[in-house]
Each structure stands twice: as structure tokens, then as C-alpha cells.
Coordinates of C-alpha atoms in Angstrom, one line a residue:
M1 CA 2.7 -25.5 -12.7
I2 CA 3.9 -28.2 -15.2
A3 CA 7.4 -27.5 -16.6
V4 CA 8.8 -29.6 -19.5
F5 CA 12.5 -29.4 -20.2
G6 CA 14.2 -30.0 -23.5
R7 CA 17.5 -29.3 -25.3
S8 CA 17.6 -27.9 -28.8
P9 CA 20.0 -29.0 -31.5
L10 CA 22.2 -25.9 -30.8
G11 CA 22.5 -27.1 -27.2
F12 CA 20.2 -24.6 -25.6
W13 CA 18.0 -25.6 -22.8
S14 CA 14.2 -24.9 -23.1
L15 CA 11.5 -24.7 -20.4
R16 CA 7.9 -24.7 -21.3
L17 CA 5.2 -23.6 -18.8
E18 CA 2.1 -25.7 -19.4
S19 CA -0.3 -24.1 -16.9
P20 CA -2.2 -20.8 -17.0
P21 CA -1.8 -17.9 -16.5
V22 CA 0.8 -17.6 -19.3
L23 CA 3.7 -15.2 -19.0
P24 CA 3.5 -11.7 -20.9
K25 CA 6.3 -11.0 -23.4
L26 CA 9.3 -10.1 -21.4
G27 CA 13.1 -10.2 -21.9
F28 CA 16.3 -11.3 -20.3
W29 CA 20.0 -11.2 -21.0
D30 CA 21.9 -13.8 -22.8
S31 CA 25.2 -14.2 -20.7
G32 CA 27.0 -15.5 -23.7
S33 CA 26.3 -12.8 -26.2
D34 CA 25.4 -10.1 -23.6
K35 CA 22.3 -9.3 -25.7
R36 CA 18.8 -9.2 -24.4
T37 CA 16.7 -12.1 -25.7
G38 CA 12.8 -12.1 -26.2
L39 CA 10.7 -14.3 -23.9
S40 CA 7.9 -15.8 -25.7
V41 CA 4.4 -16.4 -24.0
G42 CA 4.7 -19.6 -22.1
V43 CA 8.3 -20.4 -23.3
V44 CA 11.6 -19.6 -21.7
T45 CA 14.9 -20.3 -23.6
P46 CA 17.8 -19.3 -21.4
V47 CA 21.5 -20.1 -22.2
R48 CA 23.1 -23.3 -20.8
S49 CA 25.2 -21.6 -18.1
K50 CA 24.3 -19.1 -15.6
G51 CA 21.3 -18.0 -17.7
F52 CA 19.2 -21.1 -16.7
W53 CA 16.1 -20.2 -14.7
S54 CA 14.7 -22.5 -12.0
V55 CA 11.0 -23.6 -12.0
V56 CA 10.7 -21.7 -8.6
A57 CA 12.0 -18.5 -10.3
M58 CA 9.5 -18.8 -13.1
E59 CA 6.7 -19.6 -10.8
R60 CA 7.3 -16.5 -8.8
L61 CA 7.5 -14.4 -12.0
Q62 CA 4.3 -15.7 -13.3
M63 CA 2.6 -15.1 -10.0
A64 CA 3.9 -11.5 -10.0
C65 CA 2.4 -10.9 -13.5
V66 CA -0.9 -12.4 -13.0
N67 CA -3.8 -9.9 -13.9
E68 CA -1.2 -7.4 -15.0
K69 CA -0.3 -6.2 -18.4
V70 CA 3.6 -6.4 -18.6
Y71 CA 5.0 -5.1 -21.9
N72 CA 8.6 -4.2 -21.0
V73 CA 10.1 -5.3 -17.6
G74 CA 13.5 -4.5 -18.9
D75 CA 16.9 -5.9 -17.5
L76 CA 16.1 -9.0 -15.4
G77 CA 19.7 -9.6 -14.7
K78 CA 22.6 -10.8 -17.0
D79 CA 22.9 -14.2 -15.3
G80 CA 19.2 -14.8 -15.0
S81 CA 19.4 -14.8 -11.2
D82 CA 17.1 -11.9 -10.5
L83 CA 13.7 -13.0 -9.1
V84 CA 10.6 -10.9 -9.1
E85 CA 9.6 -10.3 -5.6
K86 CA 6.3 -8.5 -5.9
S87 CA 4.0 -6.6 -8.3
T88 CA 2.2 -3.6 -6.8
N89 CA 1.0 -0.1 -7.8
G90 CA 2.0 -0.7 -11.4
H91 CA 5.6 -1.7 -10.7
V92 CA 7.6 -4.8 -10.3
T93 CA 10.3 -5.2 -7.7
V94 CA 13.2 -7.5 -9.0
S95 CA 15.7 -8.2 -6.3
G96 CA 15.3 -4.9 -4.6
R97 CA 15.2 -2.9 -7.9
T98 CA 12.0 -1.4 -9.4
V99 CA 11.2 -1.7 -13.0
S100 CA 8.2 -0.2 -14.7
Q101 CA 5.2 -1.9 -16.4
L102 CA 2.1 -0.8 -17.9
A103 CA -0.8 -1.8 -15.7
T104 CA -4.4 -1.6 -14.9
I105 CA -5.1 -0.4 -11.3
G106 CA -8.8 0.1 -10.4
N107 CA -10.4 2.0 -13.3
S108 CA -7.2 3.4 -14.5
T109 CA -5.7 1.6 -17.5
N110 CA -2.4 1.7 -19.2
I111 CA -0.6 3.6 -16.4
M112 CA 3.1 3.2 -15.5
W113 CA 4.8 3.9 -12.2
H114 CA 7.6 6.4 -12.7
G115 CA 10.5 6.0 -10.2
C116 CA 12.9 8.6 -9.0
P117 CA 16.4 8.3 -7.7
V118 CA 15.5 10.4 -4.7
D119 CA 13.5 7.8 -2.6
K120 CA 12.3 7.4 0.9
V121 CA 15.7 6.6 2.3
E122 CA 17.2 9.9 1.0
R123 CA 14.2 11.9 2.1
Q124 CA 14.4 10.4 5.7
K125 CA 18.2 11.2 5.7
L126 CA 17.5 14.9 4.8
L127 CA 14.7 15.2 7.6
K128 CA 16.7 13.1 10.0
Q129 CA 13.7 11.2 11.0
K130 CA 11.7 8.0 9.8
G131 CA 8.4 8.4 8.1
C132 CA 5.5 6.5 9.6
V133 CA 1.7 6.6 10.1
I134 CA 0.3 7.2 13.6
W135 CA -3.4 6.3 13.3
I136 CA -5.5 7.6 16.2
T137 CA -8.9 6.0 16.3
G138 CA -11.8 6.2 18.8
L139 CA -15.4 7.4 19.4
S140 CA -16.3 11.0 18.6
G141 CA -15.4 13.1 21.8
S142 CA -12.7 10.6 22.9
G143 CA -10.0 13.1 22.5
K144 CA -8.5 12.0 19.2
S145 CA -7.8 15.5 17.7
S146 CA -6.6 16.8 21.1
V147 CA -4.1 14.0 21.5
A148 CA -3.0 14.5 17.7
C149 CA -2.3 18.1 18.3
A150 CA -0.4 17.6 21.5
L151 CA 1.7 14.9 19.8
S152 CA 2.4 17.1 16.8
Q153 CA 3.5 20.0 19.2
S154 CA 5.7 17.6 21.2
L155 CA 7.4 16.3 18.0
Y156 CA 7.8 19.9 16.7
S157 CA 9.8 20.8 20.0
R158 CA 12.1 18.0 19.3
G159 CA 12.7 19.1 15.7
K160 CA 10.6 16.4 14.1
L161 CA 8.3 17.2 11.2
S162 CA 4.8 15.8 11.3
Y163 CA 1.4 16.6 9.8
I164 CA -2.2 15.9 11.1
L165 CA -4.8 14.5 8.8
D166 CA -7.9 15.3 11.0
G167 CA -11.3 13.6 10.1
D168 CA -13.1 16.8 9.8
N169 CA -10.4 18.7 8.2
V170 CA -10.0 16.4 5.3
R171 CA -13.7 16.7 4.7
H172 CA -13.3 20.6 4.1
G173 CA -11.4 19.7 0.9
L174 CA -10.1 16.3 -0.2
N175 CA -13.2 14.5 0.8
R176 CA -15.8 17.2 0.6
D177 CA -17.7 15.0 -2.0
L178 CA -18.3 12.2 0.5
S179 CA -21.3 11.8 2.8
F180 CA -21.5 9.7 5.9
K181 CA -23.3 6.8 4.2
A182 CA -21.4 3.4 4.9
E183 CA -19.8 3.3 1.5
D184 CA -18.7 7.0 1.6
R185 CA -17.2 6.5 5.1
A186 CA -15.2 3.6 3.9
E187 CA -13.9 5.7 0.9
N188 CA -13.1 8.4 3.3
I189 CA -10.8 6.1 5.3
R190 CA -9.3 4.7 2.2
R191 CA -8.4 8.1 0.8
V192 CA -6.9 9.2 4.1
G193 CA -4.9 6.0 4.3
E194 CA -3.5 6.6 0.8
V195 CA -2.6 10.2 1.7
A196 CA -1.0 9.1 5.0
K197 CA 1.0 6.6 3.0
L198 CA 2.4 9.4 0.7
F199 CA 3.2 11.5 3.8
A200 CA 5.2 8.7 5.4
D201 CA 6.9 7.9 2.1
A202 CA 8.0 11.6 2.0
G203 CA 9.7 11.0 5.4
L204 CA 7.1 12.8 7.6
I205 CA 5.4 11.6 10.6
C206 CA 1.8 11.5 9.6
I207 CA -0.9 11.6 12.4
A208 CA -4.3 10.5 11.1
S209 CA -7.1 11.3 13.5
L210 CA -10.4 9.7 12.6
I211 CA -13.2 7.7 14.2
S212 CA -12.5 5.0 11.6
P213 CA -15.0 2.5 13.3
Y214 CA -14.4 -0.6 11.4
R215 CA -11.4 -2.9 11.7
R216 CA -11.2 -3.8 8.1
D217 CA -10.7 -0.2 6.9
R218 CA -8.0 0.4 9.6
D219 CA -6.3 -2.9 8.6
A220 CA -6.5 -1.9 4.9
C221 CA -4.6 1.4 5.8
R222 CA -2.2 -0.5 7.8
A223 CA -1.4 -2.8 4.8
L224 CA -0.4 0.2 2.7
V225 CA 2.7 1.0 4.6
P226 CA 5.7 -1.3 5.4
E227 CA 5.6 -3.4 8.4
G228 CA 6.5 -1.4 11.6
S229 CA 5.5 1.9 10.0
F230 CA 1.9 1.9 11.2
I231 CA 1.1 2.7 14.8
E232 CA -2.5 2.3 15.9
V233 CA -3.6 4.3 18.8
F234 CA -6.9 3.4 20.5
M235 CA -8.7 6.1 22.4
D236 CA -10.3 3.8 24.8
V237 CA -13.1 6.1 26.2
P238 CA -16.4 4.8 27.2
L239 CA -19.4 6.0 25.2
Q240 CA -21.0 7.5 28.4
V241 CA -17.9 9.7 28.9
C242 CA -17.8 10.8 25.3
E243 CA -21.4 11.6 25.2
A244 CA -21.1 13.6 28.5
R245 CA -18.4 15.7 26.9
D246 CA -20.2 16.0 23.5
P247 CA -17.8 18.9 22.3
K248 CA -19.4 19.4 19.0
G249 CA -23.0 18.7 20.2
L250 CA -23.2 15.7 17.8
Y251 CA -24.5 13.2 20.4
K252 CA -27.3 15.5 21.3
L253 CA -28.4 15.8 17.6
A254 CA -28.1 12.0 17.2
R255 CA -30.3 11.4 20.3
A256 CA -32.8 13.8 18.8
G257 CA -32.9 12.0 15.4
K258 CA -31.4 14.9 13.5
I259 CA -28.2 12.8 12.7
Q260 CA -28.5 9.3 11.3
G261 CA -25.8 6.6 11.3
F262 CA -23.9 8.1 14.1
T263 CA -21.1 5.9 15.5
G264 CA -21.9 4.7 19.0
I265 CA -25.6 5.6 18.8
H266 CA -26.8 3.9 15.5
D267 CA -23.7 2.4 14.1
P268 CA -21.2 0.2 15.9
Y269 CA -17.6 0.9 16.7
E270 CA -15.1 -2.0 16.6
P271 CA -12.2 -1.5 19.0
P272 CA -8.9 -2.6 17.7
L273 CA -7.8 -6.2 18.8
N274 CA -3.9 -5.6 18.6
C275 CA -3.3 -1.9 18.6
E276 CA 0.2 -0.6 19.5
V277 CA -0.9 1.9 21.9

């Protein structure tokens, strides 16, 4: 970024950003008149005192707005000291506060995140627990669903609210339109990850039980929730043991060629490298 400083005849400082991407039209507060001032594309004109923005502040703001359509960020602080921390899911976080913006997310255009005063912290206080995602992964027949149910029952006995997202169960409804092709399996995991994130945000202990054979898909789900809120559990059971169990008869069908792309037989399973359990 190239920043050029100047001083107008009125005594106001100016900061011009020379490098792309240019800033959208925003607004900030004039600490002298206590009125919000427009912020032109690529040009910032703060007041001489506390309203002065550093190059670092503007650089972070510019990075947060790249590839986003920001029309009204709102109050960025009366003294100009608030810094944009991140821009995700159609909203910008400014010094711990969330402000809305119109955004394009995937194929959805002109959408805006609508915040609510009852947030995750309040919901966790109500439930007296911390929301998180417990992701159980492993081969078919490794015992994922059995462990998930046992865990849920144990939590219930302790007065903790949990919900299980089982791989087969979600395909009865939410993911009934997905097949077992590679691209659909990835979408299956993505959707479950997004739902798990919502459950955790609601303050629930979400137990996701899926084969989820690929590390990249599991890591993408981990990235959806705050650090420390994703607990990956690897059912480290050898293929021979899982096939001997074969509770659903799927291995037998796969060996007979009646099921294609079956994990462990036709397709690989990538064990976690740094799982919590």
C-alpha cells in the first residue's frame, strides 16, 4: 500500500490510498462536530486530533473489505480508533462489535447478516454449558454411532444438552438429494459442518458421527467454529475388524461389486494427524 499524506487549507489531514483494491464508501465520526463524515473511495479525510487513522488501520480495513460490497458499515468509532478485525459471513467485526454489510456469499447476492442481542454467551449461560462440536470419524463399522449415542446418554445424565448428527440420519432429510459420488460426499460433510456450527452457536454440544474420510473436509468443518470448540475423535479400528463386524452388510455388498466407491474398499480413508481423541 502507498499512502500519501497532505494538509488542506482548513488544517485537515488527508490520507490517500494509491494501491488497489480501493475502499468502498464508508463513514466515520468527526470528533469535532460529532457528525458522521463520508469516506470517499480511496481517500480518507479524518480530523486533526483523535480522528487520525494510521496506515495500519486503513490497511486492515481495506483487507477486510476486499471482494465484499460494503455500503453502510455504520459507526466506526467517534475517535477513529476502531479497527476492522475480520469480515466473514456477510458481517464485519469492528473492535469486538458486529456491524452489517451487504455481501455476496457463494451464489447468494445482496445479503446482510442480521445480528441479535441474545448471542452465544447468553445462550450458554441459559443452558449452563459451552457449545462445541465433537466430530467422530472412522471407517464404517468402527463404532462411531454407538459411541455417539453412549456419549449423548452420559451427557444427558449429567444435565447437559447434546444433539447427534449421524451420517445416515442426515441423509434421510437434509442431505437426501446427495449421492455417494465424490463431490456429493464433500457437500454432505460441508452441510453437516455448517449445521454443527449452528448447534454449537446455540449452546448445544453437537456430536457429528460420520465416516468423513478426507482430512481437507474435516479441517474445513473445524475452521467453521472458534478455536478449541472442535473436538475430533478418531475411531482407530482396523479395516479387518470393521469388515468382520459389518453391522449393515455394506462390506459384503462392496466386495460383491454391488456398492461402488466404498471407503476402505474402493476409496481411501485418511486418518487424522492431530485429533484431540
